[in-house]
Amino acid sequence: MGRVEGKTVVVTGAARGQGAAEAAALAREGATVIATDVAEEPAKPYPGVSYRRLDVSRPPPSPATTPWPTL
């Protein structure tokens, strides 16, 4: 069993670099990972990581119109 088995984790800045490495490591440890970034697509897809485009520097227009993953 992984250290984060059964946990849900949102990683921002996860399209590449350190954020992508953290998302992949958390998925390997058993977490459900939602990776977000301002980029349209991640540089490399990782097993167990669900990617969503999200700009955390801007508030959403309204919760009803903001796309968010369904777990």
PDB file of N, CA and C in Angstrom:
ATOM      1  N   MET A   1       0.838  -1.183   0.000  1.00  0.00           N
ATOM      2  CA  MET A   1       0.000   0.000   0.000  1.00  0.00           C
ATOM      3  C   MET A   1       0.881   1.243   0.000  1.00  0.00           C
ATOM      4  N   GLY A   2       0.525   2.228  -0.837  1.00  0.00           N
ATOM      5  CA  GLY A   2       1.295   3.463  -0.922  1.00  0.00           C
ATOM      6  C   GLY A   2       0.986   4.411   0.226  1.00  0.00           C
ATOM      7  N   ARG A   3       1.844   5.378   0.394  1.00  0.00           N
ATOM      8  CA  ARG A   3       1.690   6.335   1.497  1.00  0.00           C
ATOM      9  C   ARG A   3       0.464   7.224   1.360  1.00  0.00           C
ATOM     10  N   VAL A   4      -0.033   7.399   0.150  1.00  0.00           N
ATOM     11  CA  VAL A   4      -1.191   8.261  -0.061  1.00  0.00           C
ATOM     12  C   VAL A   4      -2.359   7.484  -0.673  1.00  0.00           C
ATOM     13  N   GLU A   5      -2.356   6.186  -0.490  1.00  0.00           N
ATOM     14  CA  GLU A   5      -3.415   5.315  -1.018  1.00  0.00           C
ATOM     15  C   GLU A   5      -4.783   5.828  -0.575  1.00  0.00           C
ATOM     16  N   GLY A   6      -5.695   5.988  -1.541  1.00  0.00           N
ATOM     17  CA  GLY A   6      -7.051   6.406  -1.231  1.00  0.00           C
ATOM     18  C   GLY A   6      -7.242   7.905  -1.069  1.00  0.00           C
ATOM     19  N   LYS A   7      -6.196   8.686  -1.188  1.00  0.00           N
ATOM     20  CA  LYS A   7      -6.299  10.146  -1.077  1.00  0.00           C
ATOM     21  C   LYS A   7      -6.499  10.747  -2.465  1.00  0.00           C
ATOM     22  N   THR A   8      -7.130  11.912  -2.528  1.00  0.00           N
ATOM     23  CA  THR A   8      -7.261  12.671  -3.768  1.00  0.00           C
ATOM     24  C   THR A   8      -6.390  13.909  -3.636  1.00  0.00           C
ATOM     25  N   VAL A   9      -5.544  14.136  -4.647  1.00  0.00           N
ATOM     26  CA  VAL A   9      -4.576  15.229  -4.604  1.00  0.00           C
ATOM     27  C   VAL A   9      -4.714  16.079  -5.865  1.00  0.00           C
ATOM     28  N   VAL A  10      -4.722  17.402  -5.688  1.00  0.00           N
ATOM     29  CA  VAL A  10      -4.696  18.327  -6.824  1.00  0.00           C
ATOM     30  C   VAL A  10      -3.307  18.948  -6.853  1.00  0.00           C
ATOM     31  N   VAL A  11      -2.628  18.811  -7.993  1.00  0.00           N
ATOM     32  CA  VAL A  11      -1.283  19.377  -8.159  1.00  0.00           C
ATOM     33  C   VAL A  11      -1.374  20.488  -9.190  1.00  0.00           C
ATOM     34  N   THR A  12      -0.982  21.700  -8.800  1.00  0.00           N
ATOM     35  CA  THR A  12      -0.975  22.817  -9.744  1.00  0.00           C
ATOM     36  C   THR A  12       0.408  22.922 -10.389  1.00  0.00           C
ATOM     37  N   GLY A  13       0.448  23.497 -11.581  1.00  0.00           N
ATOM     38  CA  GLY A  13       1.721  23.626 -12.296  1.00  0.00           C
ATOM     39  C   GLY A  13       2.268  22.277 -12.716  1.00  0.00           C
ATOM     40  N   ALA A  14       1.374  21.375 -13.110  1.00  0.00           N
ATOM     41  CA  ALA A  14       1.767  19.985 -13.330  1.00  0.00           C
ATOM     42  C   ALA A  14       1.920  19.568 -14.780  1.00  0.00           C
ATOM     43  N   ALA A  15       1.981  20.506 -15.710  1.00  0.00           N
ATOM     44  CA  ALA A  15       2.134  20.131 -17.120  1.00  0.00           C
ATOM     45  C   ALA A  15       3.541  19.649 -17.444  1.00  0.00           C
ATOM     46  N   ARG A  16       4.510  20.090 -16.648  1.00  0.00           N
ATOM     47  CA  ARG A  16       5.905  19.692 -16.900  1.00  0.00           C
ATOM     48  C   ARG A  16       6.732  19.960 -15.655  1.00  0.00           C
ATOM     49  N   GLY A  17       7.963  19.554 -15.696  1.00  0.00           N
ATOM     50  CA  GLY A  17       8.908  19.852 -14.618  1.00  0.00           C
ATOM     51  C   GLY A  17       8.557  19.245 -13.274  1.00  0.00           C
ATOM     52  N   GLN A  18       8.812  20.011 -12.204  1.00  0.00           N
ATOM     53  CA  GLN A  18       8.616  19.531 -10.843  1.00  0.00           C
ATOM     54  C   GLN A  18       7.165  19.126 -10.567  1.00  0.00           C
ATOM     55  N   GLY A  19       6.219  19.921 -11.051  1.00  0.00           N
ATOM     56  CA  GLY A  19       4.808  19.593 -10.838  1.00  0.00           C
ATOM     57  C   GLY A  19       4.430  18.264 -11.468  1.00  0.00           C
ATOM     58  N   ALA A  20       4.914  18.000 -12.676  1.00  0.00           N
ATOM     59  CA  ALA A  20       4.634  16.729 -13.350  1.00  0.00           C
ATOM     60  C   ALA A  20       5.271  15.576 -12.597  1.00  0.00           C
ATOM     61  N   ALA A  21       6.493  15.774 -12.106  1.00  0.00           N
ATOM     62  CA  ALA A  21       7.181  14.728 -11.346  1.00  0.00           C
ATOM     63  C   ALA A  21       6.430  14.415 -10.054  1.00  0.00           C
ATOM     64  N   GLU A  22       5.924  15.448  -9.382  1.00  0.00           N
ATOM     65  CA  GLU A  22       5.161  15.236  -8.148  1.00  0.00           C
ATOM     66  C   GLU A  22       3.856  14.499  -8.429  1.00  0.00           C
ATOM     67  N   ALA A  23       3.160  14.887  -9.499  1.00  0.00           N
ATOM     68  CA  ALA A  23       1.912  14.223  -9.858  1.00  0.00           C
ATOM     69  C   ALA A  23       2.151  12.741 -10.144  1.00  0.00           C
ATOM     70  N   ALA A  24       3.193  12.438 -10.908  1.00  0.00           N
ATOM     71  CA  ALA A  24       3.508  11.045 -11.238  1.00  0.00           C
ATOM     72  C   ALA A  24       3.877  10.256  -9.984  1.00  0.00           C
ATOM     73  N   ALA A  25       4.660  10.856  -9.097  1.00  0.00           N
ATOM     74  CA  ALA A  25       5.064  10.166  -7.864  1.00  0.00           C
ATOM     75  C   ALA A  25       3.858   9.887  -6.973  1.00  0.00           C
ATOM     76  N   LEU A  26       2.962  10.856  -6.851  1.00  0.00           N
ATOM     77  CA  LEU A  26       1.764  10.655  -6.035  1.00  0.00           C
ATOM     78  C   LEU A  26       0.880   9.553  -6.610  1.00  0.00           C
ATOM     79  N   ALA A  27       0.745   9.495  -7.932  1.00  0.00           N
ATOM     80  CA  ALA A  27      -0.042   8.439  -8.570  1.00  0.00           C
ATOM     81  C   ALA A  27       0.591   7.071  -8.319  1.00  0.00           C
ATOM     82  N   ARG A  28       1.913   6.993  -8.390  1.00  0.00           N
ATOM     83  CA  ARG A  28       2.595   5.720  -8.106  1.00  0.00           C
ATOM     84  C   ARG A  28       2.369   5.268  -6.669  1.00  0.00           C
ATOM     85  N   GLU A  29       2.188   6.217  -5.762  1.00  0.00           N
ATOM     86  CA  GLU A  29       1.963   5.907  -4.351  1.00  0.00           C
ATOM     87  C   GLU A  29       0.490   5.619  -4.038  1.00  0.00           C
ATOM     88  N   GLY A  30      -0.365   5.651  -5.063  1.00  0.00           N
ATOM     89  CA  GLY A  30      -1.750   5.243  -4.876  1.00  0.00           C
ATOM     90  C   GLY A  30      -2.783   6.349  -4.790  1.00  0.00           C
ATOM     91  N   ALA A  31      -2.392   7.606  -4.941  1.00  0.00           N
ATOM     92  CA  ALA A  31      -3.348   8.713  -4.875  1.00  0.00           C
ATOM     93  C   ALA A  31      -4.121   8.846  -6.179  1.00  0.00           C
ATOM     94  N   THR A  32      -5.318   9.383  -6.088  1.00  0.00           N
ATOM     95  CA  THR A  32      -6.050   9.839  -7.257  1.00  0.00           C
ATOM     96  C   THR A  32      -5.542  11.240  -7.520  1.00  0.00           C
ATOM     97  N   VAL A  33      -4.907  11.462  -8.675  1.00  0.00           N
ATOM     98  CA  VAL A  33      -4.231  12.731  -8.931  1.00  0.00           C
ATOM     99  C   VAL A  33      -4.941  13.512 -10.026  1.00  0.00           C
ATOM    100  N   ILE A  34      -5.257  14.774  -9.705  1.00  0.00           N
ATOM    101  CA  ILE A  34      -5.777  15.715 -10.682  1.00  0.00           C
ATOM    102  C   ILE A  34      -4.672  16.741 -10.888  1.00  0.00           C
ATOM    103  N   ALA A  35      -4.062  16.715 -12.054  1.00  0.00           N
ATOM    104  CA  ALA A  35      -2.957  17.617 -12.378  1.00  0.00           C
ATOM    105  C   ALA A  35      -3.513  18.803 -13.153  1.00  0.00           C
ATOM    106  N   THR A  36      -3.143  20.012 -12.746  1.00  0.00           N
ATOM    107  CA  THR A  36      -3.643  21.206 -13.410  1.00  0.00           C
ATOM    108  C   THR A  36      -2.490  22.102 -13.849  1.00  0.00           C
ATOM    109  N   ASP A  37      -2.756  22.896 -14.884  1.00  0.00           N
ATOM    110  CA  ASP A  37      -1.757  23.839 -15.381  1.00  0.00           C
ATOM    111  C   ASP A  37      -2.449  24.784 -16.364  1.00  0.00           C
ATOM    112  N   VAL A  38      -1.806  25.887 -16.683  1.00  0.00           N
ATOM    113  CA  VAL A  38      -2.350  26.806 -17.687  1.00  0.00           C
ATOM    114  C   VAL A  38      -2.131  26.270 -19.099  1.00  0.00           C
ATOM    115  N   ALA A  39      -1.240  25.335 -19.262  1.00  0.00           N
ATOM    116  CA  ALA A  39      -0.991  24.734 -20.575  1.00  0.00           C
ATOM    117  C   ALA A  39      -2.187  23.870 -20.985  1.00  0.00           C
ATOM    118  N   GLU A  40      -2.438  23.806 -22.282  1.00  0.00           N
ATOM    119  CA  GLU A  40      -3.558  23.010 -22.789  1.00  0.00           C
ATOM    120  C   GLU A  40      -3.367  21.511 -22.559  1.00  0.00           C
ATOM    121  N   GLU A  41      -2.144  21.041 -22.710  1.00  0.00           N
ATOM    122  CA  GLU A  41      -1.834  19.617 -22.590  1.00  0.00           C
ATOM    123  C   GLU A  41      -0.567  19.438 -21.763  1.00  0.00           C
ATOM    124  N   PRO A  42      -0.454  18.324 -21.054  1.00  0.00           N
ATOM    125  CA  PRO A  42       0.803  18.069 -20.348  1.00  0.00           C
ATOM    126  C   PRO A  42       1.895  17.697 -21.341  1.00  0.00           C
ATOM    127  N   ALA A  43       3.145  17.927 -20.970  1.00  0.00           N
ATOM    128  CA  ALA A  43       4.267  17.572 -21.841  1.00  0.00           C
ATOM    129  C   ALA A  43       4.315  16.066 -22.059  1.00  0.00           C
ATOM    130  N   LYS A  44       3.975  15.313 -21.026  1.00  0.00           N
ATOM    131  CA  LYS A  44       3.976  13.851 -21.099  1.00  0.00           C
ATOM    132  C   LYS A  44       2.856  13.327 -20.210  1.00  0.00           C
ATOM    133  N   PRO A  45       1.987  12.462 -20.741  1.00  0.00           N
ATOM    134  CA  PRO A  45       0.935  11.895 -19.889  1.00  0.00           C
ATOM    135  C   PRO A  45       1.516  10.822 -18.955  1.00  0.00           C
ATOM    136  N   TYR A  46       0.992  10.741 -17.754  1.00  0.00           N
ATOM    137  CA  TYR A  46       1.442   9.737 -16.785  1.00  0.00           C
ATOM    138  C   TYR A  46       0.267   8.864 -16.377  1.00  0.00           C
ATOM    139  N   PRO A  47       0.499   7.578 -16.186  1.00  0.00           N
ATOM    140  CA  PRO A  47      -0.581   6.688 -15.748  1.00  0.00           C
ATOM    141  C   PRO A  47      -1.125   7.132 -14.394  1.00  0.00           C
ATOM    142  N   GLY A  48      -2.440   7.123 -14.261  1.00  0.00           N
ATOM    143  CA  GLY A  48      -3.067   7.454 -12.989  1.00  0.00           C
ATOM    144  C   GLY A  48      -3.207   8.936 -12.722  1.00  0.00           C
ATOM    145  N   VAL A  49      -2.841   9.776 -13.703  1.00  0.00           N
ATOM    146  CA  VAL A  49      -2.925  11.233 -13.527  1.00  0.00           C
ATOM    147  C   VAL A  49      -3.960  11.784 -14.505  1.00  0.00           C
ATOM    148  N   SER A  50      -4.961  12.474 -13.976  1.00  0.00           N
ATOM    149  CA  SER A  50      -5.979  13.119 -14.794  1.00  0.00           C
ATOM    150  C   SER A  50      -5.590  14.584 -14.951  1.00  0.00           C
ATOM    151  N   TYR A  51      -5.445  15.045 -16.184  1.00  0.00           N
ATOM    152  CA  TYR A  51      -4.974  16.407 -16.443  1.00  0.00           C
ATOM    153  C   TYR A  51      -6.137  17.322 -16.795  1.00  0.00           C
ATOM    154  N   ARG A  52      -6.137  18.517 -16.222  1.00  0.00           N
ATOM    155  CA  ARG A  52      -7.136  19.538 -16.525  1.00  0.00           C
ATOM    156  C   ARG A  52      -6.448  20.886 -16.687  1.00  0.00           C
ATOM    157  N   ARG A  53      -6.898  21.677 -17.659  1.00  0.00           N
ATOM    158  CA  ARG A  53      -6.374  23.036 -17.808  1.00  0.00           C
ATOM    159  C   ARG A  53      -7.050  23.908 -16.755  1.00  0.00           C
ATOM    160  N   LEU A  54      -6.244  24.626 -15.986  1.00  0.00           N
ATOM    161  CA  LEU A  54      -6.767  25.496 -14.944  1.00  0.00           C
ATOM    162  C   LEU A  54      -5.752  26.587 -14.643  1.00  0.00           C
ATOM    163  N   ASP A  55      -6.211  27.835 -14.668  1.00  0.00           N
ATOM    164  CA  ASP A  55      -5.363  28.966 -14.324  1.00  0.00           C
ATOM    165  C   ASP A  55      -5.737  29.394 -12.910  1.00  0.00           C
ATOM    166  N   VAL A  56      -4.933  29.014 -11.930  1.00  0.00           N
ATOM    167  CA  VAL A  56      -5.253  29.304 -10.534  1.00  0.00           C
ATOM    168  C   VAL A  56      -5.022  30.769 -10.180  1.00  0.00           C
ATOM    169  N   SER A  57      -4.426  31.540 -11.084  1.00  0.00           N
ATOM    170  CA  SER A  57      -4.201  32.958 -10.804  1.00  0.00           C
ATOM    171  C   SER A  57      -5.447  33.801 -11.064  1.00  0.00           C
ATOM    172  N   ARG A  58      -6.453  33.200 -11.685  1.00  0.00           N
ATOM    173  CA  ARG A  58      -7.690  33.923 -11.992  1.00  0.00           C
ATOM    174  C   ARG A  58      -8.875  33.206 -11.350  1.00  0.00           C
ATOM    175  N   PRO A  59      -9.745  33.959 -10.686  1.00  0.00           N
ATOM    176  CA  PRO A  59     -10.933  33.317 -10.122  1.00  0.00           C
ATOM    177  C   PRO A  59     -11.888  32.895 -11.240  1.00  0.00           C
ATOM    178  N   PRO A  60     -12.585  31.811 -11.052  1.00  0.00           N
ATOM    179  CA  PRO A  60     -13.539  31.380 -12.076  1.00  0.00           C
ATOM    180  C   PRO A  60     -14.708  32.358 -12.156  1.00  0.00           C
ATOM    181  N   PRO A  61     -15.344  32.473 -13.326  1.00  0.00           N
ATOM    182  CA  PRO A  61     -16.476  33.383 -13.466  1.00  0.00           C
ATOM    183  C   PRO A  61     -17.639  33.011 -12.549  1.00  0.00           C
ATOM    184  N   SER A  62     -17.882  31.727 -12.409  1.00  0.00           N
ATOM    185  CA  SER A  62     -18.912  31.260 -11.490  1.00  0.00           C
ATOM    186  C   SER A  62     -18.730  29.762 -11.328  1.00  0.00           C
ATOM    187  N   PRO A  63     -19.017  29.227 -10.158  1.00  0.00           N
ATOM    188  CA  PRO A  63     -18.850  27.775  -9.965  1.00  0.00           C
ATOM    189  C   PRO A  63     -19.665  26.947 -10.947  1.00  0.00           C
ATOM    190  N   ALA A  64     -20.785  27.451 -11.370  1.00  0.00           N
ATOM    191  CA  ALA A  64     -21.643  26.690 -12.298  1.00  0.00           C
ATOM    192  C   ALA A  64     -21.046  26.569 -13.685  1.00  0.00           C
ATOM    193  N   THR A  65     -20.173  27.507 -14.077  1.00  0.00           N
ATOM    194  CA  THR A  65     -19.619  27.471 -15.432  1.00  0.00           C
ATOM    195  C   THR A  65     -18.177  26.982 -15.463  1.00  0.00           C
ATOM    196  N   THR A  66     -17.633  26.661 -14.320  1.00  0.00           N
ATOM    197  CA  THR A  66     -16.241  26.216 -14.262  1.00  0.00           C
ATOM    198  C   THR A  66     -16.166  24.707 -14.413  1.00  0.00           C
ATOM    199  N   PRO A  67     -15.470  24.214 -15.453  1.00  0.00           N
ATOM    200  CA  PRO A  67     -15.338  22.760 -15.601  1.00  0.00           C
ATOM    201  C   PRO A  67     -14.434  22.196 -14.519  1.00  0.00           C
ATOM    202  N   TRP A  68     -14.884  21.151 -13.856  1.00  0.00           N
ATOM    203  CA  TRP A  68     -14.081  20.507 -12.827  1.00  0.00           C
ATOM    204  C   TRP A  68     -14.256  19.014 -12.973  1.00  0.00           C
ATOM    205  N   PRO A  69     -13.214  18.259 -12.769  1.00  0.00           N
ATOM    206  CA  PRO A  69     -13.305  16.811 -12.991  1.00  0.00           C
ATOM    207  C   PRO A  69     -14.279  16.132 -12.048  1.00  0.00           C
ATOM    208  N   THR A  70     -14.924  15.115 -12.555  1.00  0.00           N
ATOM    209  CA  THR A  70     -15.792  14.288 -11.744  1.00  0.00           C
ATOM    210  C   THR A  70     -15.010  13.049 -11.358  1.00  0.00           C
ATOM    211  N   LEU A  71     -14.920  12.801 -10.081  1.00  0.00           N
ATOM    212  CA  LEU A  71     -14.167  11.635  -9.602  1.00  0.00           C
ATOM    213  C   LEU A  71     -15.047  10.444  -9.430  1.00  0.00           C
TER     214      LEU A  71
END
